[in-house]
Coordinates of C-alpha atoms in Angstrom, one line a residue:
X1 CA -6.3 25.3 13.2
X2 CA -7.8 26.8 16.4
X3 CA -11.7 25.8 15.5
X4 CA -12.7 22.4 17.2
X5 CA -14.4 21.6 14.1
X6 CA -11.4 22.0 12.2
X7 CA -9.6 19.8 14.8
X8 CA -12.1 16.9 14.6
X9 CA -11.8 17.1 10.7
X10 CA -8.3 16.6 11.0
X11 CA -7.1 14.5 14.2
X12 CA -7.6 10.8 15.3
X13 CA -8.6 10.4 18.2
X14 CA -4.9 9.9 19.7
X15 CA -4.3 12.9 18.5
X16 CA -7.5 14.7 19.8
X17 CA -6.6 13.1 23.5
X18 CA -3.4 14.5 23.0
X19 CA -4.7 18.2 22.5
X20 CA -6.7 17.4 25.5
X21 CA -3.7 17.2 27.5
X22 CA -1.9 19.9 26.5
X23 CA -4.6 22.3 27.4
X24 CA -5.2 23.3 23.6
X25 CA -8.8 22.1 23.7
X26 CA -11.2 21.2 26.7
X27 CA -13.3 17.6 27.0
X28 CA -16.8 19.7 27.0
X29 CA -15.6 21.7 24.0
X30 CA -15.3 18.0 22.5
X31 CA -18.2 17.0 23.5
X32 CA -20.0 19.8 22.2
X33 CA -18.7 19.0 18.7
X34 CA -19.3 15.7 19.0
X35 CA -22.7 16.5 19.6
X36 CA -23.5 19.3 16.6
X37 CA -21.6 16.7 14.3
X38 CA -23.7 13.8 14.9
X39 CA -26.6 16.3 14.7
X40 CA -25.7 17.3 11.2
X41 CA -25.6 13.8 9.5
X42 CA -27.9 11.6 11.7
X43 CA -31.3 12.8 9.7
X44 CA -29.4 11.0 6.5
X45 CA -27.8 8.1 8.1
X46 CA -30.4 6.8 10.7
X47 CA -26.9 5.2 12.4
X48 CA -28.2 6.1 16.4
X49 CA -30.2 4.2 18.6
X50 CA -30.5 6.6 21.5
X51 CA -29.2 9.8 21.9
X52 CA -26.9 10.3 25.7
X53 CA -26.5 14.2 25.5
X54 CA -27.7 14.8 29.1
X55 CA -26.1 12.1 30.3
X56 CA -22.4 12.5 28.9
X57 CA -22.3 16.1 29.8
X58 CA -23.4 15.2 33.5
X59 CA -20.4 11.7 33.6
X60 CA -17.5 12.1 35.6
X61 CA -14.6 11.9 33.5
X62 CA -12.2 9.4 33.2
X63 CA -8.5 10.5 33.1
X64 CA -6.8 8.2 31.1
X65 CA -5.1 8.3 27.7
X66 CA -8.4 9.3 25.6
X67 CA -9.4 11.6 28.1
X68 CA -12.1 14.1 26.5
X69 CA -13.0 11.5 23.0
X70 CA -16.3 11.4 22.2
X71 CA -17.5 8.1 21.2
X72 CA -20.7 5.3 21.0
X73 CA -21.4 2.1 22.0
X74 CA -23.1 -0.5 20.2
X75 CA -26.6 -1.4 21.1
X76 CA -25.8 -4.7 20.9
X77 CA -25.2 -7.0 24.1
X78 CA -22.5 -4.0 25.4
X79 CA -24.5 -3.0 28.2
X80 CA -23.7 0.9 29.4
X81 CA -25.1 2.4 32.6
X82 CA -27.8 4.7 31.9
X83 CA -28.5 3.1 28.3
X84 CA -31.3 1.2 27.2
X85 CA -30.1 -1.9 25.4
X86 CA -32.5 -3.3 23.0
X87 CA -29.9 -5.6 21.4
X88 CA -31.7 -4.3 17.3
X89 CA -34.9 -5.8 18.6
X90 CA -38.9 -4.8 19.7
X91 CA -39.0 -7.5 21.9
X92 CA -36.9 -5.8 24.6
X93 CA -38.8 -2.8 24.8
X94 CA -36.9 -0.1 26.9
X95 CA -34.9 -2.8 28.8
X96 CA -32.0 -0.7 30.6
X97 CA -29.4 -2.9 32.4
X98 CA -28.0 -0.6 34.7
X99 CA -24.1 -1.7 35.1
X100 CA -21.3 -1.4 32.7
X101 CA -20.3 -3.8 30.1
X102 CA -16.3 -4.5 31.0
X103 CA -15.2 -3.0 27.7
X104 CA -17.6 -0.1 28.1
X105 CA -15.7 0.2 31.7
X106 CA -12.4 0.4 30.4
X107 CA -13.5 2.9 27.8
X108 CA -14.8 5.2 30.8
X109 CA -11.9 5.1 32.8
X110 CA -10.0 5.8 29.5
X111 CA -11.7 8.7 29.5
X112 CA -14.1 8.7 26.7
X113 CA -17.5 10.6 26.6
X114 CA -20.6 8.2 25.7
X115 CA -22.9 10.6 23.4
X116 CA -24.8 7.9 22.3
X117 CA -25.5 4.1 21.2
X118 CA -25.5 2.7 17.8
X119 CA -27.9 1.1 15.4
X120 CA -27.1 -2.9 14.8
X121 CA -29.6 -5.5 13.3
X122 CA -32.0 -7.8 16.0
X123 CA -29.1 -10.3 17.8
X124 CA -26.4 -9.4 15.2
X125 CA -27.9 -11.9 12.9
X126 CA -27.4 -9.7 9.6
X127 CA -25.0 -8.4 7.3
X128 CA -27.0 -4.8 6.9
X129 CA -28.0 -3.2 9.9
X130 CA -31.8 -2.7 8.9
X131 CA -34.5 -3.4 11.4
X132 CA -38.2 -3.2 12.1
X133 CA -37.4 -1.4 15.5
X134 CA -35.1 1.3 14.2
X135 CA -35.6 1.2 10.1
X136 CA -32.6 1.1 7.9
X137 CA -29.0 2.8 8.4
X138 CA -28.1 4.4 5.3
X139 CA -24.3 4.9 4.2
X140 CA -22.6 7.6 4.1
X141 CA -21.0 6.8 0.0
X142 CA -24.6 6.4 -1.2
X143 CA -27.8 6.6 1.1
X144 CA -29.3 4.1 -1.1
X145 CA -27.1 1.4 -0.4
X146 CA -26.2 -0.4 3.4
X147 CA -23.7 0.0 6.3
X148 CA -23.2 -3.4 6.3
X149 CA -23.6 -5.4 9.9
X150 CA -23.8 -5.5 12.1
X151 CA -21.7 -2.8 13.6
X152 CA -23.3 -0.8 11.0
X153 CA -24.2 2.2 12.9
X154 CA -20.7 2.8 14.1
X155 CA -19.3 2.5 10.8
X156 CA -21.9 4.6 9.2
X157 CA -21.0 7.8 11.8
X158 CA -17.1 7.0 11.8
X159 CA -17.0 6.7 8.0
X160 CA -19.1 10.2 8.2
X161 CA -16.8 12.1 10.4
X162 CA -18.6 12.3 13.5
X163 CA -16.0 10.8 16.0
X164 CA -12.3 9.2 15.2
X165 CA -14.0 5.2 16.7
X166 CA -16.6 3.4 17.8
X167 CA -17.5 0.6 19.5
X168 CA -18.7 -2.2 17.9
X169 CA -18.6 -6.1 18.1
X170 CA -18.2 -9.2 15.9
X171 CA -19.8 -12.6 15.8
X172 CA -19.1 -13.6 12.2
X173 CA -17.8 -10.4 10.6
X174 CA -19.8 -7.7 12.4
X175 CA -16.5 -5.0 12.5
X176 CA -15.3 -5.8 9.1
X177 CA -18.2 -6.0 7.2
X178 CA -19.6 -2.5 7.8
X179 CA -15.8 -1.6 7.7
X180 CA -15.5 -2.3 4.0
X181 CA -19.0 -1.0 3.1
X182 CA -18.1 2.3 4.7
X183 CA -14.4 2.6 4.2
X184 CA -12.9 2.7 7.5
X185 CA -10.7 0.2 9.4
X186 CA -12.1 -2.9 11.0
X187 CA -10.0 -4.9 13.1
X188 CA -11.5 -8.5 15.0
X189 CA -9.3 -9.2 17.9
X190 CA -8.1 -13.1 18.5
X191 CA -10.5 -15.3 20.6
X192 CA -9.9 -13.9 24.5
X193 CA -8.0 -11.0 24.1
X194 CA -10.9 -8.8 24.9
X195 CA -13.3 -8.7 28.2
X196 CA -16.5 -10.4 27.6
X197 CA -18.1 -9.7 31.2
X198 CA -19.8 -9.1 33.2
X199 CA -22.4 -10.7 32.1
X200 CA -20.8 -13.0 29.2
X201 CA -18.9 -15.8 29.2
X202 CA -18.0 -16.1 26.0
X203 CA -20.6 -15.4 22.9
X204 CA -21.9 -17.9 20.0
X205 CA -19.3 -20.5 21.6
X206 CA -16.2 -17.9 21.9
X207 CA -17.0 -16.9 18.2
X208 CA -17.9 -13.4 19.2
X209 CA -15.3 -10.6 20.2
X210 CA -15.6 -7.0 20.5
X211 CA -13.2 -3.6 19.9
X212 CA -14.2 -0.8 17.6
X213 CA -14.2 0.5 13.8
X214 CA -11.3 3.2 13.6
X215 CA -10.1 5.7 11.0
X216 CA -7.0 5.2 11.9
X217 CA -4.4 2.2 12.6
X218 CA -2.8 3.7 15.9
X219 CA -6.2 4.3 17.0
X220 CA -7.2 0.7 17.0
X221 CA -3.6 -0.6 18.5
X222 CA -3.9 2.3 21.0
X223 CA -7.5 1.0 22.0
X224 CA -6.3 -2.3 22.4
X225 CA -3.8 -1.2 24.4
X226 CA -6.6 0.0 26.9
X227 CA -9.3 -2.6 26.7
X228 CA -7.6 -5.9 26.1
X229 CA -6.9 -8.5 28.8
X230 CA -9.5 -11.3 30.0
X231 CA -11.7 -9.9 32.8
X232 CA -12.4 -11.5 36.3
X233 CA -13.8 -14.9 35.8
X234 CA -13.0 -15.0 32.1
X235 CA -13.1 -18.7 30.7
X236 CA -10.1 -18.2 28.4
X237 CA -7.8 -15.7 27.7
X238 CA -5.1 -14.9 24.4
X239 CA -1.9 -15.1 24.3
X240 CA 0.4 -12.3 26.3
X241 CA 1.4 -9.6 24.4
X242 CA 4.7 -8.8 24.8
X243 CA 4.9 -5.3 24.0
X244 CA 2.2 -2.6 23.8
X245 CA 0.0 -2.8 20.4
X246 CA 1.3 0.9 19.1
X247 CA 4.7 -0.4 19.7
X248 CA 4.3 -2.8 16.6
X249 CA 3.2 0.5 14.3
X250 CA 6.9 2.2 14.8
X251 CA 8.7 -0.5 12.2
X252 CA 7.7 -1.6 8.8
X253 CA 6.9 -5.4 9.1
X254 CA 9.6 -8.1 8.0
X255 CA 8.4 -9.7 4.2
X256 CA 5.4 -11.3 5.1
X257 CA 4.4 -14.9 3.2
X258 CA 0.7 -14.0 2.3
X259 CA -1.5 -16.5 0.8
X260 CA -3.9 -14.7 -1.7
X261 CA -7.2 -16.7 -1.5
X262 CA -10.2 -15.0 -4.1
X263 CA -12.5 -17.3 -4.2
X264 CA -14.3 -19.8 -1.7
X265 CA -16.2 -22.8 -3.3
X266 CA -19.6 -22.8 -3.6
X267 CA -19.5 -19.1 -4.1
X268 CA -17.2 -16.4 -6.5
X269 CA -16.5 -13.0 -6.3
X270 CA -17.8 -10.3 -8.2
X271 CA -15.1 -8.4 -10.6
X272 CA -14.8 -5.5 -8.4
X273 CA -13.8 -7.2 -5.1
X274 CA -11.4 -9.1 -7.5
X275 CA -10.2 -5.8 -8.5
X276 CA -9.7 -4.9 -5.3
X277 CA -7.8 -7.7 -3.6
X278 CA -5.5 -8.0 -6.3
X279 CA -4.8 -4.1 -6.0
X280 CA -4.2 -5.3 -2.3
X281 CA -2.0 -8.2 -3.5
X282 CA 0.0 -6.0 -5.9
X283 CA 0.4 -3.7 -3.0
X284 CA 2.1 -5.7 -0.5
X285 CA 3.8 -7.2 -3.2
X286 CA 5.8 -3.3 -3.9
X287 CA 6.5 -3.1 -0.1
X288 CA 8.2 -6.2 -0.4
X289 CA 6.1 -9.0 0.6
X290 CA 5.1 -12.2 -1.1
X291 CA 1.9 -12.6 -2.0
X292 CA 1.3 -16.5 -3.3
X293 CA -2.4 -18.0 -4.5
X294 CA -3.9 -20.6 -2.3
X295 CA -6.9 -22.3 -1.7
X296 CA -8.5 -22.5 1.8
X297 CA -9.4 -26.0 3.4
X298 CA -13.0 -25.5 4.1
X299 CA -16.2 -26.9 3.3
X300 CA -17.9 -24.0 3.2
X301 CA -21.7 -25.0 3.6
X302 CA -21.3 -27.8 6.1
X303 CA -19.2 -25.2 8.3
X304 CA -21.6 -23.0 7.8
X305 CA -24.8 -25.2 8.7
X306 CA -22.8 -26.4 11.9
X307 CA -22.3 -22.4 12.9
X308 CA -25.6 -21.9 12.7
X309 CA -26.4 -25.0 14.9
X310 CA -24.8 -23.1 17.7
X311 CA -26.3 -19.4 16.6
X312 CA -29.9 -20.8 16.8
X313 CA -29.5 -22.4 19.8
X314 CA -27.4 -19.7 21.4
X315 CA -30.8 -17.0 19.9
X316 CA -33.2 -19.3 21.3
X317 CA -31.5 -19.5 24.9
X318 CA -31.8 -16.1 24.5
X319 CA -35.0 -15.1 23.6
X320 CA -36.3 -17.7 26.8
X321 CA -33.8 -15.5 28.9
X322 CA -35.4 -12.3 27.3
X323 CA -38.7 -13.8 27.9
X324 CA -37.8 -14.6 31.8
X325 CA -36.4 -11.2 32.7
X326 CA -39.5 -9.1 31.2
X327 CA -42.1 -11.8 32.6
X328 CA -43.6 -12.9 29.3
X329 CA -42.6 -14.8 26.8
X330 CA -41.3 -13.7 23.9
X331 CA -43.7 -14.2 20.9
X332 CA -42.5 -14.8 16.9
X333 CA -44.7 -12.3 16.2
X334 CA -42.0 -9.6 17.9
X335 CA -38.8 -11.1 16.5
X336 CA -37.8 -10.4 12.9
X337 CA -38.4 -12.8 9.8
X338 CA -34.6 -14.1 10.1
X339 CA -34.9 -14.6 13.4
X340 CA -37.8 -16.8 13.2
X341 CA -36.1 -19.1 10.2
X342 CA -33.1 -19.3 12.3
X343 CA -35.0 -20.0 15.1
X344 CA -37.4 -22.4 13.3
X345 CA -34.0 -24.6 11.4
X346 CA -31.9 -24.7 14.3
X347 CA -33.3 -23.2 17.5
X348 CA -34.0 -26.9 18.8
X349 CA -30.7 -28.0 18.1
X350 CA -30.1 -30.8 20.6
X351 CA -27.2 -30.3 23.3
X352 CA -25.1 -33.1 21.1
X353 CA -25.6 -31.3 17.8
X354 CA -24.4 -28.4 19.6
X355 CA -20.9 -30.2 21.0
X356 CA -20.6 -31.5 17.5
X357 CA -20.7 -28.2 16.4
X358 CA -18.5 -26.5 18.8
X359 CA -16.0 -29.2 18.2
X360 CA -16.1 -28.8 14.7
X361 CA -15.2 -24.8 14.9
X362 CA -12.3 -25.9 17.2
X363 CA -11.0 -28.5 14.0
X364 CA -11.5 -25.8 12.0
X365 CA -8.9 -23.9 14.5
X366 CA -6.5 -26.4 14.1
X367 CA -6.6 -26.8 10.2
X368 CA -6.1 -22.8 9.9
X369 CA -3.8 -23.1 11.9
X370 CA -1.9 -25.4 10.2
X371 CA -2.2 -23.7 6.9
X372 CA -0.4 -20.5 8.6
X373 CA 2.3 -22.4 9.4
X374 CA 3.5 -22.0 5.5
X375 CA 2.1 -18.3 5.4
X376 CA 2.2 -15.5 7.9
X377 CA -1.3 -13.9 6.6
X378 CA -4.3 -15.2 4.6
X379 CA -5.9 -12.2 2.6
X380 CA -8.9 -12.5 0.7
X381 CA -11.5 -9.8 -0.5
X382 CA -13.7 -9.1 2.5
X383 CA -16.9 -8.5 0.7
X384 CA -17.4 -10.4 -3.0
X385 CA -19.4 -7.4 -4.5
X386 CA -20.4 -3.6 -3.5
X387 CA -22.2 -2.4 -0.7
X388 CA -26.2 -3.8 -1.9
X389 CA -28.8 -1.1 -1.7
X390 CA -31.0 -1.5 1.2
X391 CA -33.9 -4.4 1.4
X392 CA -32.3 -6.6 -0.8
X393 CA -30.0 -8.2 0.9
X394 CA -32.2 -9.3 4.5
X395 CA -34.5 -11.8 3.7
X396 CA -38.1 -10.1 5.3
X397 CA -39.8 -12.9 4.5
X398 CA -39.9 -15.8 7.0
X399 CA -41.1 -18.5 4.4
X400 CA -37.7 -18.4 2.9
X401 CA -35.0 -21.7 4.6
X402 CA -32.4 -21.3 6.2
X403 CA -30.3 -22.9 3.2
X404 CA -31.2 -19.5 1.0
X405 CA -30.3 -17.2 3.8
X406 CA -27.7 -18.8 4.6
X407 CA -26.5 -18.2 0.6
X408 CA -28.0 -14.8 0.8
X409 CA -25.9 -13.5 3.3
X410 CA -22.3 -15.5 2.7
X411 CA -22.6 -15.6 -0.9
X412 CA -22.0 -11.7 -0.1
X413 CA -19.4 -12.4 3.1
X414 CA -18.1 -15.7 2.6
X415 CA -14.6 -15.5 3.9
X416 CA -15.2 -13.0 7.8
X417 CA -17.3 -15.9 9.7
X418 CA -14.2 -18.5 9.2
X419 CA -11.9 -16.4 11.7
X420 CA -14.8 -15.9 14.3
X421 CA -14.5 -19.7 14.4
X422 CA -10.7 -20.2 14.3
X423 CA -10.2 -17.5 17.0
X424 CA -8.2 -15.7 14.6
X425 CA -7.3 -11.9 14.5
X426 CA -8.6 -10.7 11.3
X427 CA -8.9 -7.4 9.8
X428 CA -10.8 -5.3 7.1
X429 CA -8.2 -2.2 5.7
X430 CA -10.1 0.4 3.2
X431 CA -7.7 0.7 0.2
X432 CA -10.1 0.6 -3.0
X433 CA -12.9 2.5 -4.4
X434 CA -15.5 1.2 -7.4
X435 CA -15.5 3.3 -10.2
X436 CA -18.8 4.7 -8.6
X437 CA -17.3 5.7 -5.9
X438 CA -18.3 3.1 -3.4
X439 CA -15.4 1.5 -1.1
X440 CA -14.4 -2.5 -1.1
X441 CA -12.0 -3.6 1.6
X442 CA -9.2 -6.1 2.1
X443 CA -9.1 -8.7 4.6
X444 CA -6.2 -10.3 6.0
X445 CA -5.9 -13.1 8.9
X446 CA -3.0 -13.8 10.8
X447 CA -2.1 -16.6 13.4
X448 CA -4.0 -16.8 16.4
X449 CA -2.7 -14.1 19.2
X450 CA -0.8 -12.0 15.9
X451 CA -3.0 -8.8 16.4
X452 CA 0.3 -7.0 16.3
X453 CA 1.5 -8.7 12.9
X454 CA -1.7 -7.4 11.7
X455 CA -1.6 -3.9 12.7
X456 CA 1.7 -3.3 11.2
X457 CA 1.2 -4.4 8.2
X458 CA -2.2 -2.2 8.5
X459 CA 0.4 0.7 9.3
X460 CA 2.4 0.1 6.3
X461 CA -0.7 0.2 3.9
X462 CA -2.3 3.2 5.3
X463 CA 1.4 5.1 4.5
X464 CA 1.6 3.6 1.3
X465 CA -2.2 4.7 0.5
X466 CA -3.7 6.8 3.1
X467 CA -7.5 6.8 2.9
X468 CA -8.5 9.5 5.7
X469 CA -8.3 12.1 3.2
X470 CA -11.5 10.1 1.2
X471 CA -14.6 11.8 2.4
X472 CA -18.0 10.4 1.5
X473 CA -20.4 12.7 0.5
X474 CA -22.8 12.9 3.9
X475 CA -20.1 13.9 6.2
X476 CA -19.5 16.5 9.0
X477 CA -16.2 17.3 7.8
X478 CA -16.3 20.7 6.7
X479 CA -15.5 21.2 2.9

């Protein structure tokens, strides 16, 4: 299994790191494929933002434990050195911030190569990663049909075999969302276990978090192990983890108490997501768990209209901010049609509606919270129906209210954005395809700071029923 190609085919990206050291394969020879595969699928998948060739192959390399990976970085608010970051969005034009993102740091010194930045919708705003600036990212099952979002781009080229992760972010279900559409593994971390600097605070009131989509478990828990840990001047940081992340991979969980949720009121899911978390239930169930219906207790559309109190303010901060730096205001007429309703409903949300709604998330916190006190992990289906073909799921039409996006867009995710605002880890774990073919992922939460709870369950399901061996049909695996 001398050719690199081969190798890439068949190694994670712990594994590739691990050739690296013993000599058996060079970083530029990695590079190099990385390269030629994203080359071969990026005319069907439109998943790239901005191509770093010259620029990897000319970085000094990091020597840490994924020395010689090539990777991406979302173009979304994870600024990288050299990279323009236009955050999905015309109104940014070829801003380039000229510093590291803290993440993007760690990554470096771990010692992966940056061949390029990734495709995500204007401001992270969207479940599909389509956009007037860079068009529509296809996936990789069905170019009809969409990533998801809005760490679609990542997905899109992971799903597709052109590197073993990539970086991505999640405000409301940005990892896991484009995880179940494309089939890979989609893990949110809890609320301050990852760096947010240097520029960030916290995002959409600590809702947003970052780490990457993965094909494999170890892969995320190794890249944990490397990037987590609050940053200089971090407001807030998780819980300390005990022991490293991979550590919680080498045993089979104790029976977990999981509460089976299908359903969250005013919305249902669609027969095949049913399908597919009960596959999930009856899964866990034969490694001997207990699995146990439940109902959540949330009011869906007033949670819902209060997140969005602090997303339009947080998008209209930002646009001024935009607006500042470039020396002209930003005009409607350069932000996408959701943008503008969001911006129109709730983008003069006074600073008490704000505080209102920030305290709500943090009630919501401590209700979840509660509820996990009888279980160890909530699962429900992460997506109520199939990957939608592209255009219908983004509203381009700015006429429409923020009531019909807002059922537009959860009616399709209802469950991810609830563990944004509890702070919860939460995952997305590929483990069923539709009859066509297309993939529909699981999502389980645990308790806040349980990321390793999580990832050994994750462990146990990918033994049980290994998905790295299910190759869509634009790939650069070679058949």
């Amino acid at each position: 299994m001398s050719d690199i190609h081969t190798l890439m085919d068949h190694y994670d990206a712990t594994g590739l790191a691990g050739l690296v050291d013993k000599g058996e394969v060079s970083p530029g020879e990695l590079l190099e494929a990385g390269i030629a595969r994203l080359e071969q699928v990026e005319p069907q998948l439109n998943a790239v933002a901005e191509k770093l060739y010259d620029s990897a192959r000319q970085a000094k390399l990091g020597n840490g434990p994924f020395r010689g990976v090539p990777t991406l970085i979302k173009d979304l608010f994870a600024p990288l050195d050299g990279a323009r970051m236009s955050n999905g969005s015309l109104a940014l034009g070829e801003a380039r911030m000229g510093l590291d993102d803290t993440l993007v740091s760690r990554l470096r010194e771990a010692g992966c190569q940056f061949i390029g930045t990734t495709t995500a919708p204007e401001f992270g705003t969207s479940y599909t990663t389509e956009s007037t600036r860079f068009g529509a990212t296809r996936n990789p099952w069905d170019t009809a049909r969409s990533v998801g979002g809005s760490s679609g781009g990542a997905a899109a080229l992971v799903a597709a075999r052109v590197v073993p992760f990539a970086h991505g972010n999640d405000g409301g279900g940005s990892l896991r969302v484009p995880a179940s559409c494309c089939g890979v593994f989609g893990l949110k971390p809890s609320r301050g276990r990852m760096p947010s600097g240097p520029l960030t605070g916290e995002g959409w009131a600590g809702m947003s978090t970052a780490h990457a989509i993965t094909m494999s478990v170890r892969d995320s828990a190794a890249l944990l192990d490397i990037t987590a840990g609050a940053d200089l001047g971090a407001p807030y940081a998780a819980p300390w983890q005990h022991e490293p992340f991979v550590d919680s991979l080498r045993r089979p969980p104790r029976p977990l108490r999981i509460a089976l949720v299908e359903h969250l009121t005013p919305w249902t899911t669609g027969p095949e997501a049913l399908a597919a978390v009960r596959h999930t239930a009856q899964l866990c169930e034969s490694l001997g768990h207990h699995v146990q219906h439940a109902s959540l207790p949330v009011d869906a559309l007033a949670f819902l209209d209060q997140v969005f109190d602090i997303i339009g303010a947080s998008t209209s901060s930002y646009v001024t901010l935009v607006g500042e730096m470039r020396g002209a205001p930003v005009s409607l007429e350069e932000l996408e049609p959701r943008t503008r309703i969001i911006l129109r409903e709730k983008g003069n949300a006074s600073g008490a509606r704000y505080a209102d709604a920030v305290a709500s998330i943090h009630m919501l916190g401590r209700r979840l919270a509660a509820f996990l006190t009888e279980y160890d992990l909530i699962l429900t289906p992460t997506l109520t129906r199939e990957p939608p073909l592209i255009g219908t799921l983004d509203p381009f039409d700015e006429s429409l209210s923020l009531a019909t996006l807002i059922d537009r867009f959860h009616s399709y995710s209802p469950f991810t954005a609830l563990f944004n605002a509890s702070g919860q880890p939460a995952m997305s774990v590929p483990l069923y395809w539709t009859a066509g073919g297309l993939p529909l992922g699981s999502h389980f939460a645990a308790r806040f700071g349980e990321e390793g709870t999580l990832l050994a369950l994750a462990a146990q399901l990918e033994q049980a029923q290994p998905w790295a061996g299910r190759v869509p049909p634009v790939s650069a695996q070679r058949r």
